[in-house]
Short mmCIF file of C-alpha atoms in Angstrom, two decimals:
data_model
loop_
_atom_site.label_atom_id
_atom_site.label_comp_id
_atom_site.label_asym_id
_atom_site.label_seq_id
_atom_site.Cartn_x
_atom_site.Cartn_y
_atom_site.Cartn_z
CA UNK A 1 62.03 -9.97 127.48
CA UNK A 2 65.05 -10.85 128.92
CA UNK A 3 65.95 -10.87 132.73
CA UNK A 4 69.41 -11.08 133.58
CA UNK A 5 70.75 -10.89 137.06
CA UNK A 6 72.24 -7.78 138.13
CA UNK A 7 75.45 -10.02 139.10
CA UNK A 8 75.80 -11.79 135.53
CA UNK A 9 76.40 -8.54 133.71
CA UNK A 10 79.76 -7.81 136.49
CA UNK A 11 81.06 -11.27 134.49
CA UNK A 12 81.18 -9.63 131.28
CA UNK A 13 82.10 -5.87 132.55
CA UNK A 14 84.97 -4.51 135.27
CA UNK A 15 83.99 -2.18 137.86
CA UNK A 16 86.20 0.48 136.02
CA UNK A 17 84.82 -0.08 132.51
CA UNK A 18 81.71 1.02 135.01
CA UNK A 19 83.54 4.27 136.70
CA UNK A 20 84.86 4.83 132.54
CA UNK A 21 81.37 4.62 131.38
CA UNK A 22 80.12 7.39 133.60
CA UNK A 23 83.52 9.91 132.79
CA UNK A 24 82.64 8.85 129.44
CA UNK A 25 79.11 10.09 128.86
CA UNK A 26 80.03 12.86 131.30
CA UNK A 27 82.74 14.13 129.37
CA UNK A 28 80.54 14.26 126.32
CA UNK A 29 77.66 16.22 127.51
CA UNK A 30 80.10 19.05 129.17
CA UNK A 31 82.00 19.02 125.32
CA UNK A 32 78.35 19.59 123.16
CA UNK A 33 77.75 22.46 126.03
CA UNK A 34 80.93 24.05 125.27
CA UNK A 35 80.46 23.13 121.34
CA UNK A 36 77.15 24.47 121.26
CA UNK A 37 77.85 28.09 123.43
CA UNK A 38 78.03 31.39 121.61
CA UNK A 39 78.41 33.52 124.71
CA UNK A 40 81.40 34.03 126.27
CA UNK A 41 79.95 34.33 129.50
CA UNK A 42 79.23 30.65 129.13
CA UNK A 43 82.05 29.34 126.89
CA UNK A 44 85.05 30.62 129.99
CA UNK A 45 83.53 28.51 132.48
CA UNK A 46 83.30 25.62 130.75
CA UNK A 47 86.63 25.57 129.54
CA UNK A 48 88.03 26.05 133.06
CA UNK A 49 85.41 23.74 134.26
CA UNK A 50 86.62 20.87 131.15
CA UNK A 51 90.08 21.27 131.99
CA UNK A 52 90.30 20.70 135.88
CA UNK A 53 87.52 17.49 135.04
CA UNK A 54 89.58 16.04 132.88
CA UNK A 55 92.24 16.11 134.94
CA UNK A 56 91.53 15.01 137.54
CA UNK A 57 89.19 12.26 135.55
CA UNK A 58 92.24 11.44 134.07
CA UNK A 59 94.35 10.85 136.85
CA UNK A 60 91.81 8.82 138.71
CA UNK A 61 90.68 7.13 135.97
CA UNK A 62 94.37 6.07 135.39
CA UNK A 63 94.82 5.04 138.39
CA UNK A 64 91.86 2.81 138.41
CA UNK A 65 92.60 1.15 135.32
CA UNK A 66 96.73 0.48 136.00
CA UNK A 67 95.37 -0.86 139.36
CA UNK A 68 92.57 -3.26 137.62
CA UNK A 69 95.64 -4.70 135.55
CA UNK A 70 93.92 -4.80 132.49
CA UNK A 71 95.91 -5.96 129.02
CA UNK A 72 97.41 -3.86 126.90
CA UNK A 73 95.03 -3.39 124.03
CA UNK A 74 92.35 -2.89 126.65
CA UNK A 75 94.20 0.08 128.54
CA UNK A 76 94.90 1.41 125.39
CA UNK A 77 91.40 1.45 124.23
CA UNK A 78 89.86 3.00 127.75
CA UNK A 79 92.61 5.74 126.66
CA UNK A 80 91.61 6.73 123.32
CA UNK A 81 88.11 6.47 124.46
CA UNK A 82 88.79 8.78 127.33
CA UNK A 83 90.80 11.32 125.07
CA UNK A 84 88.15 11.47 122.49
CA UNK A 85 84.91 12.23 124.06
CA UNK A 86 85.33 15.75 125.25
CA UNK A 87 86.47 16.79 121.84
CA UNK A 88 83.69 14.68 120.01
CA UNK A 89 81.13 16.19 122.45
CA UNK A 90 82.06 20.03 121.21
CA UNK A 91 82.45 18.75 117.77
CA UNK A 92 78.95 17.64 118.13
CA UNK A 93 77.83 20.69 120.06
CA UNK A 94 79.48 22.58 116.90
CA UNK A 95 77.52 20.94 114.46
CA UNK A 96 73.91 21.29 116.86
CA UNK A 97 74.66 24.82 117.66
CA UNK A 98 72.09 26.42 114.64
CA UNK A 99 69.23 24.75 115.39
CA UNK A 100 70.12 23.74 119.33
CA UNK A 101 68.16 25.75 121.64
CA UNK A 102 70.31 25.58 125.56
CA UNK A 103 66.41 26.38 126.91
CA UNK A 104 64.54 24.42 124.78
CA UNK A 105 62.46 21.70 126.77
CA UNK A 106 64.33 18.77 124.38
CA UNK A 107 67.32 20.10 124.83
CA UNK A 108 66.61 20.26 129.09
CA UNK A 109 65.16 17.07 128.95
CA UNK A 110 67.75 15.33 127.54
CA UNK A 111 71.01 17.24 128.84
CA UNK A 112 69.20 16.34 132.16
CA UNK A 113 68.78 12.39 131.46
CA UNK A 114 72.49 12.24 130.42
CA UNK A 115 73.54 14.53 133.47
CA UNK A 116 71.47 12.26 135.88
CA UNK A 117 72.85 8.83 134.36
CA UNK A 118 76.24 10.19 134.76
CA UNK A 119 75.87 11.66 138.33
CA UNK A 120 74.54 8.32 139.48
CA UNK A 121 77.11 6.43 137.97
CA UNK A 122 79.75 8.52 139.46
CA UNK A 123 78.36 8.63 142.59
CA UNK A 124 78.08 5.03 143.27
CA UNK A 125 81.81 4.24 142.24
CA UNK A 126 82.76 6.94 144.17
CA UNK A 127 81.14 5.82 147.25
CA UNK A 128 80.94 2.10 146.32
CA UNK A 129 83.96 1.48 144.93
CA UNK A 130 86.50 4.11 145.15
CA UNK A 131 85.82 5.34 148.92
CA UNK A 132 85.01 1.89 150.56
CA UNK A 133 87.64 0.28 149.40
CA UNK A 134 90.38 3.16 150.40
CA UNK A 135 88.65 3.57 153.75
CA UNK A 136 88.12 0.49 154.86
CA UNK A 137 91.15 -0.68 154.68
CA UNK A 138 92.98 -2.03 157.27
CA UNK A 139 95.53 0.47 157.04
CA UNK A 140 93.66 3.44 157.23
CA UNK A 141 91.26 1.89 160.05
CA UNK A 142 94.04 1.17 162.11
CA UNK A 143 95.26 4.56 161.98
CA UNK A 144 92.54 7.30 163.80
CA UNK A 145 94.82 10.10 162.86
CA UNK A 146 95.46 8.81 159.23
CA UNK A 147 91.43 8.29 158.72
CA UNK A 148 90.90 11.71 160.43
CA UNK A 149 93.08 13.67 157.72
CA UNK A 150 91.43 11.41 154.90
CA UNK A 151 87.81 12.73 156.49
CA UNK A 152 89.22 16.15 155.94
CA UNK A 153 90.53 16.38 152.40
CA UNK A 154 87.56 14.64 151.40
CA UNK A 155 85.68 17.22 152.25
CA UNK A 156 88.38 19.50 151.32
CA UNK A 157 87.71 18.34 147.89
CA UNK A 158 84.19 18.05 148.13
CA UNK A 159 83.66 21.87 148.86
CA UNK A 160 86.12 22.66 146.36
CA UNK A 161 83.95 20.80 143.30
CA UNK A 162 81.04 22.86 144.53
CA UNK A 163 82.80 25.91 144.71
CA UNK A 164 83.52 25.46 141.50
CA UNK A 165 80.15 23.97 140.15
CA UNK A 166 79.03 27.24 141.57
CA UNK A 167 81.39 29.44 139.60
CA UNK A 168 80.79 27.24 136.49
#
């Protein structure tokens, strides 16, 4: 079996192919929900909820990648990839949806795994990577009343996702 240190892996993979990763699988498993609903009750939700994610995904993901630099070919490819997976996740959740159960225990089981892996990636480039870096800075530190109002929307924004996690 092979052992390879968590830090040799970083060599061959940026910390936003990482953050991409996560929106990635993400954006799949909310797209074979939404392919795989028959009520309405569900499917209006999910569309709202699919829109403001990718968004908002997409604008922070953009930003992450234009910031990391990255060639041409590369940024184009985190694109396409980024563009694709919602629709290839309700194409899939189209094709599953007569013999997909949304209560079976497979079909919990695994929508949970996915959810879980993507939650945990998200979370630790959001705190990790994302948050740290913006406030530690030595801009923001060595302004209380700039940190204060970043404190604020944070949580602005935090209680807005879960308003809306609610609602969906």
């Amino acid at each position: 079996m092979l052992i390879v240190e968590p830090e040799l892996w970083l060599l061959f993979i940026d910390v936003k192919q990482v953050l991409e990763l996560g929106i990635l699988v993400h954006s799949v498993i909310i797209g074979v929900s939404l392919g795989a609903s028959e009520s309405p009750k569900t499917i209006k939700p999910l569309v709202a909820a699919l829109t403001f994610h990718q968004l908002f995904e997409g604008m922070g993901l953009g930003g992450c990648i234009s910031e990391a630099r990255f060639k041409v070919k590369k940024t184009a490819i985190m694109a396409i990839f980024f563009s694709l997976t919602a629709p290839v996740g309700i194409a899939i959740g189209f094709g599953v949806s007569t013999v997909y159960s949304e209560t079976s225990p497979t079909a919990l089981i695994v929508e949970g795994i996915f959810n879980s892996a993507a939650a945990g990636i998200l979370i630790y480039m959001a705190l990790v990577d994302l948050l740290a870096a913006d406030f530690m800075s030595t801009r923001m530190q060595d302004s209380p009343k700039l940190l204060i109002g970043a404190n604020v929307f944070l949580l602005l924004g935090a209680g807005c996702m879960s308003l809306l996690a609610e609602w969906a």
